[in-house]
mmCIF file of C-alpha atoms and ligand atoms in Angstrom:
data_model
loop_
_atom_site.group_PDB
_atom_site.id
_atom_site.type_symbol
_atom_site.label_atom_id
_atom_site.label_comp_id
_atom_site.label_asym_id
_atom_site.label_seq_id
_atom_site.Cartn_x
_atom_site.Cartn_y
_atom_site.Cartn_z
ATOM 1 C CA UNK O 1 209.655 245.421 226.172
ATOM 2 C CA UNK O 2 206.864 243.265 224.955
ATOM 3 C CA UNK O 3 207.930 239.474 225.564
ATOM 4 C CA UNK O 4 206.112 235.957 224.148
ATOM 5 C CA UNK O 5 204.220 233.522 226.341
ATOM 6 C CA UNK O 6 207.622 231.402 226.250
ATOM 7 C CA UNK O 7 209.792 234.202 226.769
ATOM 8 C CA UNK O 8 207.707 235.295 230.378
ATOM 9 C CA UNK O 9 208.024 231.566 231.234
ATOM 10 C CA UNK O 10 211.613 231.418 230.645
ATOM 11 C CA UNK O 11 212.384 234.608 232.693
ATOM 12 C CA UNK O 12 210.220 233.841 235.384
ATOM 13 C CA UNK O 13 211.685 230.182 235.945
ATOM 14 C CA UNK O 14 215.153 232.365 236.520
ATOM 15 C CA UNK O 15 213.265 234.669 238.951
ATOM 16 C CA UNK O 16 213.465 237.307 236.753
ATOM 17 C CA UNK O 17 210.541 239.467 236.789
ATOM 18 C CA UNK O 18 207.558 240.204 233.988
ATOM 19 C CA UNK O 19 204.314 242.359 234.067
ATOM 20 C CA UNK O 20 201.415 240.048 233.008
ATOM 21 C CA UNK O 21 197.630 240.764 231.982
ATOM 22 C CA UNK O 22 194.850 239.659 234.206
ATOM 23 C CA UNK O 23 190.993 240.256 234.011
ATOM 24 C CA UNK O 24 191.575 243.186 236.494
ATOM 25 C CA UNK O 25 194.815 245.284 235.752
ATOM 26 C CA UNK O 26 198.013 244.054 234.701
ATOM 27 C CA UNK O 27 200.664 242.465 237.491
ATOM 28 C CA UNK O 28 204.015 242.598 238.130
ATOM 29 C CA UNK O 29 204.705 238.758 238.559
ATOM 30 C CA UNK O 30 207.770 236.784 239.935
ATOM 31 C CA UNK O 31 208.216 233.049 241.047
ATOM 32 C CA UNK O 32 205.766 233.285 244.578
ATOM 33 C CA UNK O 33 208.582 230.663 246.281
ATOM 34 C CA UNK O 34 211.648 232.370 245.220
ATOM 35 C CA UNK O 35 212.476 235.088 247.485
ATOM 36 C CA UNK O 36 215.029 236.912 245.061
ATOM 37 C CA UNK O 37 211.922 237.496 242.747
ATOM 38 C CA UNK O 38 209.691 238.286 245.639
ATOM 39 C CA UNK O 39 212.688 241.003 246.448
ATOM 40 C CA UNK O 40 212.681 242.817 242.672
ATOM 41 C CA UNK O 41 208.808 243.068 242.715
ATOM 42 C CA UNK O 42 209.091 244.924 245.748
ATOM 43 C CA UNK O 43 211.887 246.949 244.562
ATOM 44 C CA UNK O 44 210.643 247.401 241.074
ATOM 45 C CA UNK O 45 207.163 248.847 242.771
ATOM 46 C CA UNK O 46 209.371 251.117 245.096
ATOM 47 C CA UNK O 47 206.589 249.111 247.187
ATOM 48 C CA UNK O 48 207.209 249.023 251.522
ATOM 49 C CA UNK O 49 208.290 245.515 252.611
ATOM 50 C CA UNK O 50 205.056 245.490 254.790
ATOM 51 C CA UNK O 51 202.590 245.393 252.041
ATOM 52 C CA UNK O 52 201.916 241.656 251.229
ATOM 53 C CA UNK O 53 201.702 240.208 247.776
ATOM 54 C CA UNK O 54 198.878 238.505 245.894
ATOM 55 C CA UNK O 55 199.636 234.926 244.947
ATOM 56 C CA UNK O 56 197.496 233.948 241.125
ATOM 57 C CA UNK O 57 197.533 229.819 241.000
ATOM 58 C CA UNK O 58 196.415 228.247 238.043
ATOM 59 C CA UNK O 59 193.369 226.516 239.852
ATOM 60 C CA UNK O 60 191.844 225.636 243.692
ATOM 61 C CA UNK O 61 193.762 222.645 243.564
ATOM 62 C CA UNK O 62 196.928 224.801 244.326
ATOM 63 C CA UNK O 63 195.356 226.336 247.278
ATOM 64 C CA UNK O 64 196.776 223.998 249.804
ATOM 65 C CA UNK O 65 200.026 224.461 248.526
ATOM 66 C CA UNK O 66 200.131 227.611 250.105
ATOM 67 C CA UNK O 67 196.687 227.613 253.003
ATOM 68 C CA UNK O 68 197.217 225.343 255.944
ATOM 69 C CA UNK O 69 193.093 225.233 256.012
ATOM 70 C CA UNK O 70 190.960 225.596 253.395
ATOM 71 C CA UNK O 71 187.301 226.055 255.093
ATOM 72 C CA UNK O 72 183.902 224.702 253.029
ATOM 73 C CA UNK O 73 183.477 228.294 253.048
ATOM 74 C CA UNK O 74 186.281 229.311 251.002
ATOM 75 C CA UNK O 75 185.820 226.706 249.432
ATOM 76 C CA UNK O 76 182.431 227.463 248.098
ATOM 77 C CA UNK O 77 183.471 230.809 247.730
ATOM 78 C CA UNK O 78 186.078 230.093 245.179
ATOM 79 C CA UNK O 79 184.164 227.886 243.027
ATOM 80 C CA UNK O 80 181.594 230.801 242.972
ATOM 81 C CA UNK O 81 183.994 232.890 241.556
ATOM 82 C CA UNK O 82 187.281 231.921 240.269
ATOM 83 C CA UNK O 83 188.853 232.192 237.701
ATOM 84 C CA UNK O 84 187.657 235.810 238.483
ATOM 85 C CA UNK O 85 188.417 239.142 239.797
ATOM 86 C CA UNK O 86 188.303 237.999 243.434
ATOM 87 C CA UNK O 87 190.908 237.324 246.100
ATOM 88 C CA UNK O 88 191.155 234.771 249.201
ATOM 89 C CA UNK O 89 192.908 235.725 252.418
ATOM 90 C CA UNK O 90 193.753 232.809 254.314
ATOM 91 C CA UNK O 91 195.780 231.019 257.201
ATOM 92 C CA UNK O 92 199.493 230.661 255.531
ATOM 93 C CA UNK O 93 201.293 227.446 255.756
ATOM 94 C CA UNK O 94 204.860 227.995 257.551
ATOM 95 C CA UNK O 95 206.108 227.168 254.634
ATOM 96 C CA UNK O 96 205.068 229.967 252.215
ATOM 97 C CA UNK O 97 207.376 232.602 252.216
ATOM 98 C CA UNK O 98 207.374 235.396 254.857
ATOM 99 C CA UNK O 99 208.462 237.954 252.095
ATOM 100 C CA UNK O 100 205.178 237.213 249.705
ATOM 101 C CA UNK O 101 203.098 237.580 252.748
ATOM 102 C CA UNK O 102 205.022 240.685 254.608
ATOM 103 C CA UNK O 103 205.515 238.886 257.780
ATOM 104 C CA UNK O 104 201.114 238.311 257.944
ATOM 105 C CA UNK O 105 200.143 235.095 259.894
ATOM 106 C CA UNK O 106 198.052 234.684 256.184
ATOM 107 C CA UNK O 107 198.288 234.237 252.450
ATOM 108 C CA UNK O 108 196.606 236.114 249.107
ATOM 109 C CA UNK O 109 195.613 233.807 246.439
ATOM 110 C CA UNK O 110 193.534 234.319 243.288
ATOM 111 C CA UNK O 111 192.960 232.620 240.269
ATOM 112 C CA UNK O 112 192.414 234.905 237.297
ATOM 113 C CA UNK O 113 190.553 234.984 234.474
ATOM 114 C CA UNK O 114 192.445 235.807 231.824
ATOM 115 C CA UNK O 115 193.346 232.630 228.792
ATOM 116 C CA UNK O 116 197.144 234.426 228.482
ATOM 117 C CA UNK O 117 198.003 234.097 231.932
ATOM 118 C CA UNK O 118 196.149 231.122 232.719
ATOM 119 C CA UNK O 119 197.666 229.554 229.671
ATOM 120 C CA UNK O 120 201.198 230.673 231.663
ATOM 121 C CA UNK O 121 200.264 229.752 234.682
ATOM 122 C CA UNK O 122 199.485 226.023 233.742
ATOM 123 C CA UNK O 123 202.318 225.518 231.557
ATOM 124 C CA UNK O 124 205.138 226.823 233.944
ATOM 125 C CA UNK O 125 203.688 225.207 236.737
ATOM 126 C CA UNK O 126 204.701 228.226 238.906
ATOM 127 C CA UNK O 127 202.826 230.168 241.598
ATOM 128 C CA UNK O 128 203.066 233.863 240.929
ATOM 129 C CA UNK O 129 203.113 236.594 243.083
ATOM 130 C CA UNK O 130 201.631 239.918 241.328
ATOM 131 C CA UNK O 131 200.773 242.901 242.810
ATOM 132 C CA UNK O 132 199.688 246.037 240.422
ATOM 133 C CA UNK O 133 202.643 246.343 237.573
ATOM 134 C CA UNK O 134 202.721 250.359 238.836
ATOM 135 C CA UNK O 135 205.252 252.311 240.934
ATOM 136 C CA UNK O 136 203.730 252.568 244.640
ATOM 137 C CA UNK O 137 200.664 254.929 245.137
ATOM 138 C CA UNK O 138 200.466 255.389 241.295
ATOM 139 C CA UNK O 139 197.631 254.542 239.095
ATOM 140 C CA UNK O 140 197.239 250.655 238.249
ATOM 141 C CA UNK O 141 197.905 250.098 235.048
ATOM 142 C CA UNK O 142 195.642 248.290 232.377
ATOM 143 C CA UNK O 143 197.420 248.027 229.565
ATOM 144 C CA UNK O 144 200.964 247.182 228.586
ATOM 145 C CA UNK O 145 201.741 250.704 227.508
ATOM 146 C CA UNK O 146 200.444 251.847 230.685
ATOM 147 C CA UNK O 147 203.071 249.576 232.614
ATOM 148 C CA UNK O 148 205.937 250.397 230.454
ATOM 149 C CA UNK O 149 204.960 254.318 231.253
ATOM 150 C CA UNK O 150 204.939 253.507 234.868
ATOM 151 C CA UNK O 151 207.361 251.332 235.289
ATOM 152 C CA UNK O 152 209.739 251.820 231.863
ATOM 153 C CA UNK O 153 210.791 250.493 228.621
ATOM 154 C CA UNK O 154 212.928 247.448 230.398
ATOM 155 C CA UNK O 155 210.144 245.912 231.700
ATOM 156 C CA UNK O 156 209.208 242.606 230.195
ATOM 157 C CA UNK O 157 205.415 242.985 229.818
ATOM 158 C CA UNK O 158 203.055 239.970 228.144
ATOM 159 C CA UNK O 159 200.886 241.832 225.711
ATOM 160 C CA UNK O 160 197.282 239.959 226.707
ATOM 161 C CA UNK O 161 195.278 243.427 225.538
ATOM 162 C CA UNK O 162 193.367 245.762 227.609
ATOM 163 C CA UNK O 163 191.800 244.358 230.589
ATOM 164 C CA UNK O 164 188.245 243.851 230.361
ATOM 165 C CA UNK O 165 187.303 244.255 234.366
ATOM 166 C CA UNK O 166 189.333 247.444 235.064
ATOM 167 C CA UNK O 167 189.934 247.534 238.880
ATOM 168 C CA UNK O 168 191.285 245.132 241.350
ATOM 169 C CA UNK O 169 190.101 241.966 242.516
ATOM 170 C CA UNK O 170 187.508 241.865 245.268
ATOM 171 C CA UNK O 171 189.700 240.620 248.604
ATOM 172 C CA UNK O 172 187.524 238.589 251.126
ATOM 173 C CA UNK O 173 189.293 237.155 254.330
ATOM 174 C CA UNK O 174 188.054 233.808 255.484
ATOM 175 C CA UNK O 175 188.561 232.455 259.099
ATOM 176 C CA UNK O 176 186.603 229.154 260.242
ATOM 177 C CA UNK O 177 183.074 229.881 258.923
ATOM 178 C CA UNK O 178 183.329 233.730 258.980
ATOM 179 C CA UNK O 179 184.078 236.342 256.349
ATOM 180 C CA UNK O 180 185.375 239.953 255.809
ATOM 181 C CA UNK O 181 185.613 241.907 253.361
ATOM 182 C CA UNK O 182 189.041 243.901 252.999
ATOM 183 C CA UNK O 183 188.876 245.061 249.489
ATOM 184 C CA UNK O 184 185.923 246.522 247.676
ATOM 185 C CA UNK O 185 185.880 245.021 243.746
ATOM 186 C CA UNK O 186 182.968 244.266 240.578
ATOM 187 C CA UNK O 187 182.243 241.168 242.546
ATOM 188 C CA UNK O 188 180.030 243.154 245.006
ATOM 189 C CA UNK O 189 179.225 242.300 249.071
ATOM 190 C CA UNK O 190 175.809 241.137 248.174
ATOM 191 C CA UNK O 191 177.219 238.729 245.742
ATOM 192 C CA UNK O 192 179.398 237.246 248.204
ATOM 193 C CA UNK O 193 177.066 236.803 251.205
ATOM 194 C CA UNK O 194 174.884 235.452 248.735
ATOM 195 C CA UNK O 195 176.933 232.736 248.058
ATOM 196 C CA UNK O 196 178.380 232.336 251.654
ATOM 197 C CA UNK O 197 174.989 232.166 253.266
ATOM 198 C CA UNK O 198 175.285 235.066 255.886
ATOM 199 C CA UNK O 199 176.629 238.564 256.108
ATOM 200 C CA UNK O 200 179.955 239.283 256.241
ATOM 201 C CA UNK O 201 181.758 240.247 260.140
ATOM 202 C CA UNK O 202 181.412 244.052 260.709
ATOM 203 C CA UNK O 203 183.745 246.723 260.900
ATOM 204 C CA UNK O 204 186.548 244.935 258.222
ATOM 205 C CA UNK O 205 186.642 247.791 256.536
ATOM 206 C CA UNK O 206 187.526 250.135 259.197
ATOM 207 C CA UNK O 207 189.907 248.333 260.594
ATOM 208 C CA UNK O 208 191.469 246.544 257.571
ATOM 209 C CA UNK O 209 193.646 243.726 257.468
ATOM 210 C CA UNK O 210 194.681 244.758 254.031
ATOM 211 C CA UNK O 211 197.870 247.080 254.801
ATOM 212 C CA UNK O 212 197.623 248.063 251.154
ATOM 213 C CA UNK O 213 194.541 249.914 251.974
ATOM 214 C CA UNK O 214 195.571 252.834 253.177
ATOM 215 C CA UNK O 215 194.415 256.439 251.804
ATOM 216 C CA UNK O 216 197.261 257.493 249.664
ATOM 217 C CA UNK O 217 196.816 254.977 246.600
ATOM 218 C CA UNK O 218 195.665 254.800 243.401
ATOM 219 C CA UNK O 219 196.410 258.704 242.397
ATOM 220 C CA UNK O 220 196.756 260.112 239.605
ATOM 221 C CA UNK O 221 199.863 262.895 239.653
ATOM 222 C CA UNK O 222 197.122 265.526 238.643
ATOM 223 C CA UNK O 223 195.241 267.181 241.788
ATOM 224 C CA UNK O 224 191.879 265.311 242.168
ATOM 225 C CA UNK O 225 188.700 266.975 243.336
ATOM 226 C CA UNK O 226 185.656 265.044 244.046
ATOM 227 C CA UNK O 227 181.695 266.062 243.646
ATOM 228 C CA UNK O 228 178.884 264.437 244.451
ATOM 229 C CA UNK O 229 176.581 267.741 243.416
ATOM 230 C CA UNK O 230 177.040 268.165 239.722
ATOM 231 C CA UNK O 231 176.523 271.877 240.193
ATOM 232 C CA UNK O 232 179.403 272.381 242.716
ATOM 233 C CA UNK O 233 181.471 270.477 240.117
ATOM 234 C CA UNK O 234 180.562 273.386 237.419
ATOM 235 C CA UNK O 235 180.892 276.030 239.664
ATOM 236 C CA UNK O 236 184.441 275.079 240.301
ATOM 237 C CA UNK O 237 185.148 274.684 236.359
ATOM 238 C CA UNK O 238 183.711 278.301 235.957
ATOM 239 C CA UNK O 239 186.206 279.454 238.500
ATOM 240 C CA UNK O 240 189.446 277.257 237.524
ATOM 241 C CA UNK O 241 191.228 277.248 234.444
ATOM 242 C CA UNK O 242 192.615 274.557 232.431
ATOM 243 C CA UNK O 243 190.777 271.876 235.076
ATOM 244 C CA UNK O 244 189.962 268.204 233.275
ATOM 245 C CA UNK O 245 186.758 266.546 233.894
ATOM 246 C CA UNK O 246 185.376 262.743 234.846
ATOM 247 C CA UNK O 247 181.739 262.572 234.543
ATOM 248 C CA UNK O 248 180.284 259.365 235.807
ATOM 249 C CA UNK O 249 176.330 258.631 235.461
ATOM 250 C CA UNK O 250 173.785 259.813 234.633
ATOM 251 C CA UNK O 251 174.954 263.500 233.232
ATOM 252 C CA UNK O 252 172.766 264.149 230.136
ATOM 253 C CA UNK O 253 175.379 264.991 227.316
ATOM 254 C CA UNK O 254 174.255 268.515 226.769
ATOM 255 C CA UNK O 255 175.160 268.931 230.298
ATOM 256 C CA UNK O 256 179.000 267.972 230.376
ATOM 257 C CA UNK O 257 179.076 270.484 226.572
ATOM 258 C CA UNK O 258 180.726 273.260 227.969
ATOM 259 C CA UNK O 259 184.161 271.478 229.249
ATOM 260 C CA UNK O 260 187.718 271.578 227.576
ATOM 261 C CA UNK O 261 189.128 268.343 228.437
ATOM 262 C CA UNK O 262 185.866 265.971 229.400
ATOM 263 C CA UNK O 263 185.521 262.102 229.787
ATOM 264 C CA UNK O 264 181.975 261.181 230.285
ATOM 265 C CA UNK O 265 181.228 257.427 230.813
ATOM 266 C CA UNK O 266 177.851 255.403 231.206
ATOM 267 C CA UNK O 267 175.665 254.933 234.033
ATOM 268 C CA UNK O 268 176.754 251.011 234.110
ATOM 269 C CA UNK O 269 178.986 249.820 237.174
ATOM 270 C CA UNK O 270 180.900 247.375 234.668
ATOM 271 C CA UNK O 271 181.450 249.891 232.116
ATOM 272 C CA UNK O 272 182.518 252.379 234.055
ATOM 273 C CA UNK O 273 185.145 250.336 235.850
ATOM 274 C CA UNK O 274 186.434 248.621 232.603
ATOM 275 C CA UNK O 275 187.622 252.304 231.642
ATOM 276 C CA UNK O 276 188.166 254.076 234.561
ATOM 277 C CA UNK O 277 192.167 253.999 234.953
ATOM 278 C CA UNK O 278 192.420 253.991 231.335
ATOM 279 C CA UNK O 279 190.556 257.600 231.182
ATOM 280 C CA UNK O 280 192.448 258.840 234.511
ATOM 281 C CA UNK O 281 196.008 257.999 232.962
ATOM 282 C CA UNK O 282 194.313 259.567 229.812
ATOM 283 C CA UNK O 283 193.234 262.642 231.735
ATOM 284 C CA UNK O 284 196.720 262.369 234.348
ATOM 285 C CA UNK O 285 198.515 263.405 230.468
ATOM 286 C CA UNK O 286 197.361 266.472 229.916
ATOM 287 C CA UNK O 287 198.652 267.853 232.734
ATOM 288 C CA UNK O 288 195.638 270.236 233.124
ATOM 289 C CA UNK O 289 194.993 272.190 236.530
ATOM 290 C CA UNK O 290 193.409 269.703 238.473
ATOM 291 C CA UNK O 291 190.876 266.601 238.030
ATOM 292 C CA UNK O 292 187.477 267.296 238.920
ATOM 293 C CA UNK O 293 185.525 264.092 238.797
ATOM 294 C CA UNK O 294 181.449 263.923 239.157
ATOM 295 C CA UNK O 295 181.380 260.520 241.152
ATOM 296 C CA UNK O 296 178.315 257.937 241.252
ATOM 297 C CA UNK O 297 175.758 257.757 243.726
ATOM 298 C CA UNK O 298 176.796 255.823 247.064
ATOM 299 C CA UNK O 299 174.934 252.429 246.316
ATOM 300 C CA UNK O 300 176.043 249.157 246.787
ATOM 301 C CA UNK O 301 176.968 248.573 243.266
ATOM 302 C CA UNK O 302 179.137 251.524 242.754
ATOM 303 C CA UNK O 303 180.926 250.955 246.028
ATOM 304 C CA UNK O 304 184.136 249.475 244.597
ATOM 305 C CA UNK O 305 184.181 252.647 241.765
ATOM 306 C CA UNK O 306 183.773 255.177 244.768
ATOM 307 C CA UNK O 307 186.249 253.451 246.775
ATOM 308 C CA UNK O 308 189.134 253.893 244.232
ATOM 309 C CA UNK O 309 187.862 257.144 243.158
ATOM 310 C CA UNK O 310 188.084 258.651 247.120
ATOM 311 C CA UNK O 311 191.510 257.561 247.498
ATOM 312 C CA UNK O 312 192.719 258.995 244.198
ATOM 313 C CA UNK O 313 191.023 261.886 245.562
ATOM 314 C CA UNK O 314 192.802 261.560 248.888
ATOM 315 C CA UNK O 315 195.571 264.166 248.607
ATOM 316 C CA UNK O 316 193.399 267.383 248.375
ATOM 317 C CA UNK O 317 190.048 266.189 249.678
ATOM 318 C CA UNK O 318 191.283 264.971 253.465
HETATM 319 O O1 TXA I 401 193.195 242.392 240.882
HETATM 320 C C1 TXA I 401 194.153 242.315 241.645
HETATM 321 O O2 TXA I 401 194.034 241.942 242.824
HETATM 322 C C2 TXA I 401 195.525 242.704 241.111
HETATM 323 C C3 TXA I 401 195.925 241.726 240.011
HETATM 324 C C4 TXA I 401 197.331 241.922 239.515
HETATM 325 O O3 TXA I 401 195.712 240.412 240.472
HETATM 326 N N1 TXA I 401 196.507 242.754 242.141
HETATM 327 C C5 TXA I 401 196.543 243.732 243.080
HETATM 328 O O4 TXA I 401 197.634 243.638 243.915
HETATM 329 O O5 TXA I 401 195.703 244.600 243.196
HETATM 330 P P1 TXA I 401 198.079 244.812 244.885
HETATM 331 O O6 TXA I 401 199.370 244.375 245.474
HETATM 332 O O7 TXA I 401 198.094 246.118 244.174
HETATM 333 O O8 TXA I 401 197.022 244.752 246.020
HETATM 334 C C6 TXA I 401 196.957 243.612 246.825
HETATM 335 C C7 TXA I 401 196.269 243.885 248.090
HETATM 336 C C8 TXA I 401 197.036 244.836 248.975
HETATM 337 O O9 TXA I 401 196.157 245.802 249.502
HETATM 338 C C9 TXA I 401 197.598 243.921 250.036
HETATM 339 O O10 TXA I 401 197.807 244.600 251.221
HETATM 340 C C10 TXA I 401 196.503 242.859 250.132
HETATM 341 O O11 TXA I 401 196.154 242.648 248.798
HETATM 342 N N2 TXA I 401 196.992 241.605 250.695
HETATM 343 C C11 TXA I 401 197.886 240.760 250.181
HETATM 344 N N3 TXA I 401 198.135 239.747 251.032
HETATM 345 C C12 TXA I 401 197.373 239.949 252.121
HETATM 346 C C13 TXA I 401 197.190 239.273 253.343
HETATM 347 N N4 TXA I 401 197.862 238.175 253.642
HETATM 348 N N5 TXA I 401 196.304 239.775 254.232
HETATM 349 C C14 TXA I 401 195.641 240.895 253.952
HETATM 350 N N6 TXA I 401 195.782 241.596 252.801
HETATM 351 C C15 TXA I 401 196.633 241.147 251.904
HETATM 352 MG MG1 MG I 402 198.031 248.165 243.598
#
């Protein structure tokens, strides 16, 4: 159910619930200090009570609402980047609610960059928590008929368009003068340590503090197969029927010819990410055999593509 700017304000101020757009993929956002509305996010998502939400503030300024210390670092980190597709993990206050932060010791908080919700964000004067707008483990959504498919008709969604990033927010952890990065996103590693000044701590990524980052997320309901050789990709379409393809790079059109169902896009990081749910819901539709996707090469700037793409892979490739 598609809702005005007023309308999500409204609901929201009586902890109701309403999927919003952001640069990245659309949310699922509720009042961050009102633990009712923290409750039907999670229960909306079907999401465990031990993944933590992200809170979007309208501007730095909020961020000691909800940090007891905001480090220079941080600091210079979100004035690099925000309003943008990037998130800050920091020490909580006691006072922010254990149920937005799943019982962590720290907080989420992002500013995004999209006018609609920034426009919301300032005028209700509300903190909102927001994780995906999709059920649990399914593919984010990122646009408003993709939430209403995931998460049905009832939903109040803010129409704000399609999003123009496509996946989720980089997440960077900040303790003292030291960073990790927990979530891969389009603002890369080498972005942030250029900005910060030094290399991030090793090893976040293997052990990450991001409970949401676990294997099983992200999928599609179609089985996924993943190729890095293009020729083991046709082999298996030559020996499968009915499979639908993702071809990502630099595959010369007369190449990807020969397949049924077939979504080839560019050789551009940005472009590729700005439609990559939107062609795996697409794909996820036609219910073909399986997905084979021909993934980019394993460089820096495609990290944050192969990450998603591996775990919507997860099921039959591990
Ligand atoms: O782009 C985005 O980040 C989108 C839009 C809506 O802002 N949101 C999003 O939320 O991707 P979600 O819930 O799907 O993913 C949030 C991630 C999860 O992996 C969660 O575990 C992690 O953020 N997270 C949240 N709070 C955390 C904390 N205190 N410490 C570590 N990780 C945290
Ligand atoms: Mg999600």
């Amino acid at each position: 159910m598609r809702v005005s700017l007023a309308d999500a304000i409204a609901l929201l101020k009586r902890g109701e619930v309403v999927a919003i757009p952001t640069e990245t993929v659309y949310g699922l956002a509720g009042d961050a200090q009102n633990e009712s509305a923290l409750h039907k996010i999670y229960a909306t998502k079907q999401r465990p009570a031990n993944n933590p939400l992200i809170v979007h503030i309208a501007s730095a300024a909020q961020v000691d609402d909800f940090a007891s210390e905001f480090p220079p670092l941080a600091q210079k980190l979100g004035l690099a980047f925000w309003p943008g597709p990037f998130t800050l993990v920091l020490k909580a206050k006691p006072t922010v609610s254990t149920v937005v932060r799943a019982g962590e010791p720290t907080v989420a908080l992002r500013v995004p960059a999209h006018p609609l919700t920034l426009q919301l964000l300032q005028e209700s004067g509300l903190a909102l928590a927001a994780p995906s707008a999709n059920r649990y483990t399914q593919l984010s959504p990122t646009t408003a008929a993709h939430v209403e498919s995931s998460l049905g008709q009832d939903i109040p969604v803010l129409d704000g368009g399609a999003c123009q990033v496509g996946i989720e927010s980089t997440i960077v952890s900040v303790d003292g003068d030291t960073w990790q990065l927990l979530r891969h996103g389009m603002i890369t590693q080498a972005q942030i340590e250029a900005i910060a000044g030094k290399p991030a701590l090793a090893h976040a990524m293997a052990t990450p503090k991001a409970p949401g980052q676990h294997l099983l997320h992200y999928s599609p309901r179609t089985p996924t197969q993943l190729f890095d050789e293009y020729i083991e990709l046709q082999k298996y379409a030559q020996t499968h029927q009915d499979c639908a393809t993702l071809l990502i790079g630099n595959v010369t059109t007369n190449l990807n010819s020969g397949f049924q169902h077939c979504i080839a896009l560019s050789d551009t990081p940005a472009e590729v990410a700005e439609h990559l749910y939107e062609s795996l819901h697409k794909l996820d539709q036609l219910q073909a055999s399986t997905i084979l996707i021909f993934l980019p090469p394993n460089l820096p700037e495609w990290a944050a593509i192969r990450d998603r793409l591996t775990r919507a892979g997860y099921r039959e490739n591990f």
